[in-house]
Amino acid sequence: MTKQKQPTQLLLGPIPPALIGCGNEKESNIITLAWVGVVNSSPPMISAAVRANRHSHDLIRDTGEFTVNLPNRAQVDLADGCGNLSGRDLDKFEHFNLTAAKGSLERAPMIAECPISMECRVEHVLELGSHTLFIGRLVSSYVEEGVLTEKGKIDFERCDLLGFCAGSYLETKPLGLSIGYTVKERG
Ligand SMILES: Cc1cc2nc3c(=O)[nH]c(=O)nc-3n(C[C@H](O)[C@H](O)[C@H](O)COP(=O)(O)O)c2cc1C
C-alpha cells in the first residue's frame, strides 16, 4: 500500500451523521452532527461536538439534555436538511413532518421516524476551541421493532444506516461478521 500525504484533515469515518434532538419548554429542535462518538462504557457515555453559534448549542447547554437519532439511507435529505437549516428560522419537526417522541428526558425529544434513538443527560462540558464537547450519560435506547430479528437483535441490513466521512454521505453495509468471530472460528 503506497499512501500519499494529504493536507491534514479529519478522516475518521464512516461515522453516522446523527440527528440530535434538543429543546426547552418553548421549542424543539434538531441538529445534524457528524461529530458524535461513544466515549465510555460504564457508565455509557456519548459525546456531541457542537459549534457555539448553532441554535442547538444553547438549548443543549441550558437544558443539559440531548437525544441521538440515527437516520437510515432513505433519510439522507433529512440529515442534510437538518444540517443546513436553523431552528432560529423554522421548526424542523414541522418542516420535515417529523414526530417528536417523548422518552424519559424532560425536554429533549426523540425522532419517532428514525430507526434508532438514544437519550442522554449532559454530565461534562468541554470547550475545545471551535466546538463545545457535550458528554452525556446514556439513559435509554430505543430501536424500531421492524429492524429487530426474532431473537430481538438489531438487523443492520434492515436498519440501512446512513454513514458520513469527510463531507460525503455513505451507505453502511453489514458484513455479517460479529466481534470475536476470528477467535471463535479458530476455536
Ligand atoms: C452531515 C453534517 C454534519 C454536521 N456535523 C456537525 C457537527 O458535528 N457539529 C456542528 O456544530 N455542526 C455540524 N453540522 C452543521 C449543523 O448541523 C448546522 O449548522 C445546522 O444548521 C445547525 O442547526 P441549528 O442552528 O438549528 O442548531 C453538520 C451538518 C451536516 C449536514
PDB file of C-alpha atoms in Angstrom, residues 21-182:
ATOM      1  CA  GLY A  21     -32.861  16.257  19.329  1.00  0.00           C
ATOM      2  CA  CYS A  22     -32.896  19.106  21.814  1.00  0.00           C
ATOM      3  CA  GLY A  23     -35.345  21.643  23.153  1.00  0.00           C
ATOM      4  CA  ASN A  24     -36.809  23.589  26.042  1.00  0.00           C
ATOM      5  CA  GLU A  25     -40.345  24.341  27.234  1.00  0.00           C
ATOM      6  CA  LYS A  26     -40.860  26.693  24.258  1.00  0.00           C
ATOM      7  CA  GLU A  27     -39.334  24.838  21.306  1.00  0.00           C
ATOM      8  CA  SER A  28     -37.944  21.576  19.992  1.00  0.00           C
ATOM      9  CA  ASN A  29     -35.049  21.417  17.550  1.00  0.00           C
ATOM     10  CA  ILE A  30     -32.900  19.014  15.558  1.00  0.00           C
ATOM     11  CA  ILE A  31     -29.268  19.460  14.538  1.00  0.00           C
ATOM     12  CA  THR A  32     -27.275  17.100  12.334  1.00  0.00           C
ATOM     13  CA  LEU A  33     -23.923  16.237  13.898  1.00  0.00           C
ATOM     14  CA  ALA A  34     -21.277  14.047  12.360  1.00  0.00           C
ATOM     15  CA  TRP A  35     -19.007  14.546  15.344  1.00  0.00           C
ATOM     16  CA  VAL A  36     -20.722  12.235  17.757  1.00  0.00           C
ATOM     17  CA  GLY A  37     -18.996   9.349  19.489  1.00  0.00           C
ATOM     18  CA  VAL A  38     -19.029   6.659  22.128  1.00  0.00           C
ATOM     19  CA  VAL A  39     -16.611   7.716  24.883  1.00  0.00           C
ATOM     20  CA  ASN A  40     -17.264   5.434  27.842  1.00  0.00           C
ATOM     21  CA  SER A  41     -18.991   2.129  28.541  1.00  0.00           C
ATOM     22  CA  SER A  42     -19.549   2.171  32.284  1.00  0.00           C
ATOM     23  CA  PRO A  43     -21.425   4.426  32.684  1.00  0.00           C
ATOM     24  CA  PRO A  44     -22.304   4.521  28.981  1.00  0.00           C
ATOM     25  CA  MET A  45     -21.459   7.959  27.560  1.00  0.00           C
ATOM     26  CA  ILE A  46     -21.783   9.702  24.211  1.00  0.00           C
ATOM     27  CA  SER A  47     -20.037  12.881  23.099  1.00  0.00           C
ATOM     28  CA  ALA A  48     -21.501  15.519  20.809  1.00  0.00           C
ATOM     29  CA  ALA A  49     -19.337  18.334  19.365  1.00  0.00           C
ATOM     30  CA  VAL A  50     -21.373  21.478  18.684  1.00  0.00           C
ATOM     31  CA  ARG A  51     -20.204  24.883  17.469  1.00  0.00           C
ATOM     32  CA  ALA A  52     -21.235  27.716  19.772  1.00  0.00           C
ATOM     33  CA  ASN A  53     -23.083  29.583  17.011  1.00  0.00           C
ATOM     34  CA  ARG A  54     -25.577  26.732  16.401  1.00  0.00           C
ATOM     35  CA  HIS A  55     -29.062  27.399  17.717  1.00  0.00           C
ATOM     36  CA  SER A  56     -28.958  23.922  19.306  1.00  0.00           C
ATOM     37  CA  HIS A  57     -25.809  24.750  21.276  1.00  0.00           C
ATOM     38  CA  ASP A  58     -27.553  26.829  23.939  1.00  0.00           C
ATOM     39  CA  LEU A  59     -30.580  24.510  24.033  1.00  0.00           C
ATOM     40  CA  ILE A  60     -28.295  21.591  24.942  1.00  0.00           C
ATOM     41  CA  ARG A  61     -26.176  23.672  27.322  1.00  0.00           C
ATOM     42  CA  ASP A  62     -29.173  25.178  29.135  1.00  0.00           C
ATOM     43  CA  THR A  63     -31.260  22.007  29.489  1.00  0.00           C
ATOM     44  CA  GLY A  64     -28.410  19.503  29.855  1.00  0.00           C
ATOM     45  CA  GLU A  65     -30.224  17.068  27.584  1.00  0.00           C
ATOM     46  CA  PHE A  66     -29.961  15.721  24.043  1.00  0.00           C
ATOM     47  CA  THR A  67     -31.130  12.734  22.064  1.00  0.00           C
ATOM     48  CA  VAL A  68     -29.181  10.874  19.380  1.00  0.00           C
ATOM     49  CA  ASN A  69     -31.305   9.634  16.470  1.00  0.00           C
ATOM     50  CA  LEU A  70     -29.732   7.639  13.656  1.00  0.00           C
ATOM     51  CA  PRO A  71     -31.184   8.151  10.175  1.00  0.00           C
ATOM     52  CA  ASN A  72     -31.345   5.451   7.513  1.00  0.00           C
ATOM     53  CA  ARG A  73     -30.199   5.867   3.924  1.00  0.00           C
ATOM     54  CA  ALA A  74     -33.663   6.943   2.781  1.00  0.00           C
ATOM     55  CA  GLN A  75     -33.470   9.803   5.296  1.00  0.00           C
ATOM     56  CA  VAL A  76     -30.388  11.421   3.764  1.00  0.00           C
ATOM     57  CA  ASP A  77     -32.430  14.508   2.748  1.00  0.00           C
ATOM     58  CA  LEU A  78     -33.492  14.847   6.363  1.00  0.00           C
ATOM     59  CA  ALA A  79     -29.902  14.612   7.634  1.00  0.00           C
ATOM     60  CA  ASP A  80     -28.741  17.203   5.116  1.00  0.00           C
ATOM     61  CA  GLY A  81     -31.745  19.465   5.694  1.00  0.00           C
ATOM     62  CA  CYS A  82     -31.413  19.456   9.477  1.00  0.00           C
ATOM     63  CA  GLY A  83     -27.737  20.251   8.974  1.00  0.00           C
ATOM     64  CA  ASN A  84     -28.312  23.228   6.702  1.00  0.00           C
ATOM     65  CA  LEU A  85     -31.375  24.906   8.174  1.00  0.00           C
ATOM     66  CA  SER A  86     -31.509  26.549  11.579  1.00  0.00           C
ATOM     67  CA  GLY A  87     -34.071  26.230  14.327  1.00  0.00           C
ATOM     68  CA  ARG A  88     -33.747  30.003  14.592  1.00  0.00           C
ATOM     69  CA  ASP A  89     -35.674  30.256  11.313  1.00  0.00           C
ATOM     70  CA  LEU A  90     -38.094  27.342  11.356  1.00  0.00           C
ATOM     71  CA  ASP A  91     -39.462  24.415  13.318  1.00  0.00           C
ATOM     72  CA  LYS A  92     -37.631  21.409  11.827  1.00  0.00           C
ATOM     73  CA  PHE A  93     -40.132  18.893  13.244  1.00  0.00           C
ATOM     74  CA  GLU A  94     -42.915  20.713  11.398  1.00  0.00           C
ATOM     75  CA  HIS A  95     -40.883  21.430   8.274  1.00  0.00           C
ATOM     76  CA  PHE A  96     -39.852  17.782   7.814  1.00  0.00           C
ATOM     77  CA  ASN A  97     -43.141  16.380   9.091  1.00  0.00           C
ATOM     78  CA  LEU A  98     -41.487  14.531  11.973  1.00  0.00           C
ATOM     79  CA  THR A  99     -42.929  13.225  15.221  1.00  0.00           C
ATOM     80  CA  ALA A 100     -41.331  14.349  18.479  1.00  0.00           C
ATOM     81  CA  ALA A 101     -41.334  11.281  20.726  1.00  0.00           C
ATOM     82  CA  LYS A 102     -41.144  11.545  24.491  1.00  0.00           C
ATOM     83  CA  GLY A 103     -38.957   9.195  26.492  1.00  0.00           C
ATOM     84  CA  SER A 104     -37.520   9.688  29.945  1.00  0.00           C
ATOM     85  CA  LEU A 105     -35.962  13.132  29.424  1.00  0.00           C
ATOM     86  CA  GLU A 106     -37.809  16.297  30.451  1.00  0.00           C
ATOM     87  CA  ARG A 107     -37.140  18.392  27.354  1.00  0.00           C
ATOM     88  CA  ALA A 108     -35.162  16.810  24.535  1.00  0.00           C
ATOM     89  CA  PRO A 109     -37.414  14.944  22.070  1.00  0.00           C
ATOM     90  CA  MET A 110     -36.526  11.832  20.115  1.00  0.00           C
ATOM     91  CA  ILE A 111     -37.432  11.489  16.432  1.00  0.00           C
ATOM     92  CA  ALA A 112     -40.021   8.725  16.062  1.00  0.00           C
ATOM     93  CA  GLU A 113     -39.199   8.188  12.363  1.00  0.00           C
ATOM     94  CA  CYS A 114     -35.517   7.230  12.959  1.00  0.00           C
ATOM     95  CA  PRO A 115     -34.771   3.508  13.450  1.00  0.00           C
ATOM     96  CA  ILE A 116     -32.508   4.049  16.474  1.00  0.00           C
ATOM     97  CA  SER A 117     -32.827   6.686  19.223  1.00  0.00           C
ATOM     98  CA  MET A 118     -30.910   7.261  22.451  1.00  0.00           C
ATOM     99  CA  GLU A 119     -31.427   9.726  25.286  1.00  0.00           C
ATOM    100  CA  CYS A 120     -28.528  11.436  27.069  1.00  0.00           C
ATOM    101  CA  ARG A 121     -28.103  13.706  30.084  1.00  0.00           C
ATOM    102  CA  VAL A 122     -25.103  16.037  29.900  1.00  0.00           C
ATOM    103  CA  GLU A 123     -22.502  15.364  32.593  1.00  0.00           C
ATOM    104  CA  HIS A 124     -19.420  17.158  31.204  1.00  0.00           C
ATOM    105  CA  VAL A 125     -18.940  20.198  29.018  1.00  0.00           C
ATOM    106  CA  LEU A 126     -15.561  20.861  27.402  1.00  0.00           C
ATOM    107  CA  GLU A 127     -14.737  23.987  25.427  1.00  0.00           C
ATOM    108  CA  LEU A 128     -12.273  22.692  22.858  1.00  0.00           C
ATOM    109  CA  GLY A 129     -11.874  25.691  20.568  1.00  0.00           C
ATOM    110  CA  SER A 130     -14.204  25.729  17.585  1.00  0.00           C
ATOM    111  CA  HIS A 131     -16.599  23.251  19.238  1.00  0.00           C
ATOM    112  CA  THR A 132     -18.118  22.590  22.645  1.00  0.00           C
ATOM    113  CA  LEU A 133     -17.996  18.913  23.533  1.00  0.00           C
ATOM    114  CA  PHE A 134     -21.096  17.813  25.430  1.00  0.00           C
ATOM    115  CA  ILE A 135     -20.577  14.454  27.087  1.00  0.00           C
ATOM    116  CA  GLY A 136     -23.857  12.863  28.019  1.00  0.00           C
ATOM    117  CA  ARG A 137     -24.699   9.796  30.039  1.00  0.00           C
ATOM    118  CA  LEU A 138     -26.891   7.429  28.052  1.00  0.00           C
ATOM    119  CA  VAL A 139     -30.161   6.976  29.921  1.00  0.00           C
ATOM    120  CA  SER A 140     -32.170   4.914  27.433  1.00  0.00           C
ATOM    121  CA  SER A 141     -32.030   3.333  23.973  1.00  0.00           C
ATOM    122  CA  TYR A 142     -34.887   2.598  21.570  1.00  0.00           C
ATOM    123  CA  VAL A 143     -34.909   0.518  18.390  1.00  0.00           C
ATOM    124  CA  GLU A 144     -37.653   0.353  15.772  1.00  0.00           C
ATOM    125  CA  GLU A 145     -39.379  -3.038  16.039  1.00  0.00           C
ATOM    126  CA  GLY A 146     -39.182  -3.619  12.278  1.00  0.00           C
ATOM    127  CA  VAL A 147     -35.373  -3.822  12.353  1.00  0.00           C
ATOM    128  CA  LEU A 148     -35.214  -6.404  15.138  1.00  0.00           C
ATOM    129  CA  THR A 149     -34.735 -10.113  14.485  1.00  0.00           C
ATOM    130  CA  GLU A 150     -36.990 -12.716  16.095  1.00  0.00           C
ATOM    131  CA  LYS A 151     -34.377 -13.018  18.836  1.00  0.00           C
ATOM    132  CA  GLY A 152     -34.504  -9.256  19.452  1.00  0.00           C
ATOM    133  CA  LYS A 153     -31.110  -8.445  17.902  1.00  0.00           C
ATOM    134  CA  ILE A 154     -30.586  -5.442  15.663  1.00  0.00           C
ATOM    135  CA  ASP A 155     -30.517  -6.410  11.994  1.00  0.00           C
ATOM    136  CA  PHE A 156     -28.230  -3.760  10.471  1.00  0.00           C
ATOM    137  CA  GLU A 157     -29.194  -4.815   6.961  1.00  0.00           C
ATOM    138  CA  ARG A 158     -32.760  -3.725   7.725  1.00  0.00           C
ATOM    139  CA  CYS A 159     -31.566  -0.591   9.594  1.00  0.00           C
ATOM    140  CA  ASP A 160     -29.682   0.548   6.482  1.00  0.00           C
ATOM    141  CA  LEU A 161     -27.989   3.295   8.489  1.00  0.00           C
ATOM    142  CA  LEU A 162     -26.546   6.324   6.772  1.00  0.00           C
ATOM    143  CA  GLY A 163     -22.808   6.964   7.017  1.00  0.00           C
ATOM    144  CA  PHE A 164     -20.663  10.063   6.537  1.00  0.00           C
ATOM    145  CA  CYS A 165     -16.969  10.868   6.066  1.00  0.00           C
ATOM    146  CA  ALA A 166     -15.030  13.985   5.045  1.00  0.00           C
ATOM    147  CA  GLY A 167     -18.058  15.823   3.665  1.00  0.00           C
ATOM    148  CA  SER A 168     -19.699  12.906   1.832  1.00  0.00           C
ATOM    149  CA  TYR A 169     -22.695  10.738   2.666  1.00  0.00           C
ATOM    150  CA  LEU A 170     -22.053   7.000   2.535  1.00  0.00           C
ATOM    151  CA  GLU A 171     -24.027   3.836   2.873  1.00  0.00           C
ATOM    152  CA  THR A 172     -23.175   1.338   5.608  1.00  0.00           C
ATOM    153  CA  LYS A 173     -23.408  -2.333   4.698  1.00  0.00           C
ATOM    154  CA  PRO A 174     -23.143  -5.057   7.317  1.00  0.00           C
ATOM    155  CA  LEU A 175     -20.565  -7.787   6.633  1.00  0.00           C
ATOM    156  CA  GLY A 176     -22.450 -10.374   8.653  1.00  0.00           C
ATOM    157  CA  LEU A 177     -19.468 -10.877  10.981  1.00  0.00           C
ATOM    158  CA  SER A 178     -19.665 -10.400  14.756  1.00  0.00           C
ATOM    159  CA  ILE A 179     -16.920  -9.235  17.102  1.00  0.00           C
ATOM    160  CA  GLY A 180     -14.551 -12.064  18.023  1.00  0.00           C
ATOM    161  CA  TYR A 181     -15.510 -14.191  15.028  1.00  0.00           C
ATOM    162  CA  THR A 182     -11.854 -14.817  14.110  1.00  0.00           C
TER     163      THR A 182
END
